[in-house]
């Protein structure tokens, strides 16, 4: 059979086309850094009372923050920021240009990490077997950075982390490879169904604190363009075969013209990618706030709820640390580092009110 059929997420009867090393290594590093983040967080050290107790305190230093602060079973926002999470304060205010890269190695909690790593292994290993570690690695890291830069326009002073933007970049690359070569692929419907399920799960998780759906959008945008750049396949040239079904000269002409069109589009996309990276970088480091032009964008990144604290600007919840001893509470706002001592009995709603007042 002259025309070769391709599979990306679903292997053919011949099995894997190659080996995968990069994706498992990246997944292992992500898991290791989550353990390091929990160790650095050290929840019992800054929560001494039952009202502010850690989740699963039996884990000791690796125990999780209270579910109001982090419903995904993970560290505090200050620990995520210390490990390399992004926020407008650290990137635009302190010009820490390494954070859009460092944040893609971190995860907000156990649930976030499990979904991300399982999806990465499923999608990434298949892609690496098909296209190699160099091209897949370039798409993964470049789309992750692009997603981080895009999310900086909307997260304000809320800390955001995660490799989901890079994962969405890989999924965008799959779409960019399949659509132009539609007739050459088998298993297209199962592939798109799988990508849809993964995207839905990541979108739902993106509504929780410390994760940002705008990084998913940015990662998919960059990944789609990068996929066309790195996954481009030459058009099949029937003129090389004596059993070609059509006239050789005609097929050669069609093949050459298609190659020229693909090359022109490739150059346009490369230039567009460079422009988008530059624009998003300038906007992010200038601290431009996209929420000023979008009234619903804050809810798209972190859905407001009485069960968790979204943090952020004046129109969202504030993030505070509190320590209660008897009838005295020490409250510290994480965004401006202001502290104040309160006396009395405290409910969760009253702590939130004091926190909003202290951070305003």
XYZ file of C-alpha atoms in Angstrom:
360
model
C 0.000 0.000 0.000
C 1.619 3.218 -1.173
C -0.171 5.718 1.024
C 1.051 5.462 4.599
C -1.480 5.831 7.399
C -0.344 7.614 10.564
C -1.397 7.233 14.176
C -0.436 9.641 16.952
C -2.191 8.806 20.213
C -3.166 5.313 19.080
C -0.420 2.935 17.985
C -0.616 0.842 14.868
C -0.152 -2.946 14.690
C 3.610 -2.460 14.267
C 3.776 -1.013 17.797
C 5.750 2.055 18.944
C 7.803 3.890 16.320
C 10.547 4.870 18.753
C 11.511 5.272 22.390
C 10.450 7.892 24.909
C 12.880 9.319 27.438
C 12.177 13.043 27.790
C 8.530 12.807 28.863
C 9.075 10.258 31.694
C 12.040 12.305 32.949
C 9.957 15.510 32.943
C 7.148 13.720 34.806
C 9.602 12.383 37.402
C 11.101 15.849 37.956
C 7.616 17.318 38.385
C 6.788 14.710 41.030
C 10.090 15.273 42.843
C 9.618 19.060 42.880
C 6.130 18.661 44.350
C 7.609 16.693 47.258
C 10.289 19.382 47.678
C 7.610 22.098 47.646
C 5.628 20.325 50.363
C 8.804 19.971 52.430
C 9.592 23.671 52.024
C 5.974 24.552 52.852
C 6.152 22.821 56.265
C 2.517 23.409 57.179
C 2.808 22.471 60.906
C 5.439 25.168 61.417
C 3.023 28.024 60.731
C -0.273 26.477 61.863
C -0.327 25.649 65.547
C -4.009 25.638 66.520
C -6.930 23.344 65.727
C -8.849 26.136 63.950
C -5.993 26.550 61.513
C -4.751 22.976 61.478
C -3.170 21.296 58.481
C -4.918 18.689 56.359
C -3.656 15.154 57.064
C -1.345 16.261 59.891
C -0.073 12.666 60.209
C 2.143 13.389 57.210
C 4.157 15.757 59.390
C 6.161 18.293 57.454
C 4.555 17.089 54.202
C 0.994 17.695 55.437
C -1.244 19.886 53.312
C -2.612 23.359 53.898
C -6.223 23.711 55.135
C -8.677 23.057 52.314
C -9.920 26.659 52.442
C -6.444 27.823 51.447
C -5.764 24.985 49.004
C -8.626 22.596 48.146
C -6.342 20.536 45.889
C -4.311 19.135 48.822
C -1.149 21.146 48.349
C 1.088 23.907 49.729
C 0.378 27.561 50.445
C 0.594 30.287 47.854
C 3.683 31.728 49.557
C 5.498 28.389 49.201
C 4.483 28.129 45.551
C 5.808 31.650 44.994
C 9.054 30.798 46.805
C 9.543 27.763 44.547
C 8.993 29.766 41.334
C 5.270 30.403 40.808
C 4.233 33.395 38.746
C 2.313 36.501 39.763
C 2.240 40.041 38.460
C 4.004 41.183 41.623
C 7.044 38.962 41.091
C 7.283 39.235 37.304
C 6.164 42.797 36.590
C 7.132 44.251 39.973
C 10.436 42.484 40.660
C 11.283 41.616 37.009
C 12.053 37.983 37.817
C 12.149 36.844 34.208
C 12.819 33.177 35.025
C 9.413 32.562 36.598
C 7.411 31.892 33.380
C 9.726 28.901 32.923
C 10.052 27.753 36.541
C 6.288 27.723 37.167
C 5.681 24.956 34.596
C 7.590 22.502 36.842
C 5.295 23.059 39.837
C 1.817 21.884 40.821
C -0.784 23.350 43.145
C -1.786 20.073 44.756
C -2.033 16.306 44.585
C -5.126 16.278 42.353
C -3.575 18.826 39.993
C -0.350 16.829 39.734
C -2.066 13.462 39.166
C -4.244 14.733 36.304
C -1.355 16.634 34.713
C 1.179 13.816 34.880
C -1.172 11.067 33.704
C -2.242 13.239 30.768
C 1.372 14.160 30.007
C 2.476 10.523 29.978
C -0.427 9.471 27.778
C -0.088 12.257 25.213
C 3.622 13.036 25.467
C 5.009 9.509 25.216
C 3.069 8.819 22.020
C 4.240 12.080 20.484
C 7.857 11.496 21.466
C 7.760 8.010 19.956
C 6.433 9.487 16.720
C 8.443 12.720 16.398
C 11.412 12.444 18.777
C 12.381 14.167 22.007
C 13.873 17.326 20.455
C 10.733 18.462 18.647
C 8.373 17.390 21.422
C 10.600 19.057 24.033
C 10.676 22.329 22.095
C 6.888 22.373 21.799
C 6.386 21.456 25.458
C 8.647 24.111 26.952
C 7.964 26.912 24.457
C 4.185 26.514 24.719
C 4.464 26.305 28.525
C 6.363 29.606 28.613
C 3.904 31.168 26.172
C 0.971 30.049 28.304
C 2.624 31.515 31.413
C 3.166 34.872 29.696
C -0.444 34.948 28.554
C -1.783 34.082 32.012
C 0.246 36.921 33.578
C -2.167 39.338 31.900
C -5.025 38.043 34.070
C -3.808 36.527 37.358
C -2.881 39.844 39.038
C -1.144 39.134 42.379
C -2.531 35.631 42.654
C 0.161 32.937 42.444
C -0.233 30.487 39.582
C 1.673 27.292 38.757
C 1.345 24.181 36.635
C 2.476 22.308 33.552
C -1.049 22.330 32.125
C -0.201 25.110 29.665
C 2.664 23.015 28.274
C 0.356 19.984 28.128
C -2.243 22.007 26.232
C 0.599 22.952 23.899
C 1.178 19.282 23.098
C -2.540 18.803 22.488
C -2.586 21.826 20.197
C 0.377 20.329 18.321
C -1.598 17.108 17.814
C -4.454 19.107 16.300
C -2.026 21.058 14.081
C -0.534 17.817 12.773
C -3.778 15.918 12.177
C -5.945 18.576 10.520
C -3.663 19.385 7.526
C -3.016 15.643 7.038
C -6.569 14.473 7.706
C -6.674 11.709 5.097
C -3.385 10.181 6.286
C -4.498 9.478 9.855
C -6.334 6.617 11.467
C -8.186 6.819 14.765
C -9.000 10.508 14.451
C -12.283 10.314 16.363
C -10.813 8.462 19.395
C -7.877 10.879 19.376
C -10.066 13.983 19.482
C -12.367 12.376 22.053
C -9.358 11.693 24.294
C -8.069 15.245 23.891
C -11.551 16.573 24.688
C -11.769 14.599 27.939
C -8.302 15.749 29.034
C -9.104 19.370 28.154
C -12.365 19.218 30.134
C -10.634 17.816 33.229
C -7.917 20.464 33.075
C -10.481 23.228 32.564
C -12.389 22.123 35.682
C -9.177 22.011 37.719
C -8.318 25.445 36.313
C -11.277 26.873 38.234
C -9.508 26.124 41.529
C -6.956 28.401 43.264
C -3.313 28.576 42.089
C -4.185 27.249 38.619
C -5.073 29.395 35.648
C -7.237 28.544 32.639
C -5.644 31.393 30.698
C -2.355 29.487 30.720
C -4.286 26.623 29.111
C -5.582 28.930 26.380
C -2.165 30.467 25.787
C -0.453 27.072 25.787
C -2.925 25.684 23.251
C -2.510 28.759 21.034
C 1.282 28.530 20.998
C 1.254 24.733 20.807
C -0.945 24.736 17.724
C 1.412 27.056 15.870
C 4.511 25.263 17.154
C 2.995 21.956 16.088
C 2.755 23.161 12.525
C 6.356 24.397 12.675
C 7.872 21.214 14.146
C 5.488 18.489 12.942
C 5.180 19.485 9.293
C 5.280 16.460 6.968
C 6.253 16.620 3.288
C 3.417 15.865 0.907
C 3.492 12.321 -0.505
C 5.091 12.344 -3.964
C 3.345 9.769 -6.134
C 5.629 10.533 -9.104
C 8.438 8.452 -7.573
C 6.509 5.222 -8.036
C 5.858 3.403 -11.335
C 2.442 2.315 -10.071
C 1.319 5.859 -9.291
C -2.415 6.196 -9.969
C -2.161 9.514 -11.854
C 0.027 11.225 -14.419
C 3.574 11.717 -13.077
C 4.051 15.277 -14.324
C 0.748 16.443 -12.921
C 1.403 14.855 -9.538
C 4.885 16.367 -9.371
C 3.485 19.830 -10.130
C 0.795 19.493 -7.461
C 3.326 18.203 -4.956
C 5.741 21.099 -5.636
C 3.054 23.756 -5.332
C 1.808 22.295 -2.067
C 5.326 22.237 -0.689
C 5.730 25.914 -1.589
C 2.440 26.785 0.112
C 3.458 24.838 3.210
C 6.829 26.560 3.306
C 5.259 30.008 2.958
C 2.780 29.247 5.736
C 5.641 27.880 7.864
C 7.561 31.166 7.534
C 4.443 33.204 8.369
C 3.770 31.147 11.507
C 7.393 31.430 12.695
C 7.260 35.222 12.329
C 3.871 35.341 14.068
C 5.208 33.233 16.946
C 8.163 35.583 17.440
C 5.836 38.607 17.448
C 3.407 37.002 19.936
C 6.201 36.028 22.333
C 7.571 39.564 22.204
C 4.173 41.228 22.676
C 3.101 38.987 25.576
C 6.494 39.401 27.219
C 6.332 43.194 27.039
C 2.752 43.267 28.349
C 3.541 40.827 31.168
C 6.639 42.677 32.372
C 4.783 45.993 32.217
C 2.098 44.567 34.495
C -0.807 45.096 32.082
C -4.039 43.854 33.671
C -6.365 42.191 31.166
C -9.134 42.054 33.770
C -9.639 45.793 33.310
C -11.111 44.979 29.900
C -12.886 41.745 30.851
C -15.392 41.644 33.702
C -15.727 37.825 33.852
C -12.077 36.843 33.414
C -11.357 36.564 37.147
C -14.035 33.896 37.533
C -12.675 32.035 34.515
C -9.320 31.619 36.269
C -10.612 30.873 39.768
C -14.333 30.382 40.373
C -15.377 32.322 43.516
C -16.545 30.003 46.270
C -17.093 29.991 50.023
C -15.036 26.774 50.161
C -11.727 28.229 48.990
C -9.753 31.443 48.773
C -9.008 32.729 45.275
C -6.808 35.663 46.273
C -5.964 38.381 43.770
C -6.987 41.959 43.388
C -9.563 44.179 44.966
C -12.512 42.445 43.383
C -11.551 38.963 44.583
C -10.668 37.225 47.829
C -7.491 38.123 49.661
C -4.896 35.613 50.865
C -3.816 35.670 54.503
C -1.953 33.504 56.964
C -3.397 33.302 60.457
C -2.253 31.877 63.771
C -4.687 31.575 66.669
C -3.691 31.061 70.279
C -6.550 31.134 72.726
C -8.484 34.326 72.031
C -5.665 36.048 70.102
C -5.124 35.827 66.339
C -2.129 37.027 64.328
C -3.201 37.731 60.759
C -0.735 38.410 57.919
C -1.710 39.455 54.398
C 0.481 37.669 51.840
C 0.122 40.294 49.106
C 1.368 43.307 51.118
C 2.925 41.532 54.159
C 0.884 43.632 56.590
C 0.197 41.992 59.966
C -2.262 42.732 62.729
C -3.290 41.122 66.038
C -6.986 40.553 66.802
C -8.680 39.478 70.025
C -11.909 37.550 70.515
C -13.481 34.418 69.058
C -13.144 33.862 65.333
C -15.270 32.127 62.743
C -14.149 31.414 59.193
C -16.319 34.229 57.806
C -14.909 36.756 60.289
C -11.343 35.758 59.388
C -12.152 36.344 55.724
C -13.548 39.797 56.531
C -10.476 40.746 58.547
C -8.257 39.438 55.758
C -10.026 41.469 53.061
C -9.717 44.576 55.229
C -6.023 43.960 55.943
C -5.154 43.352 52.274
C -7.134 46.322 50.922
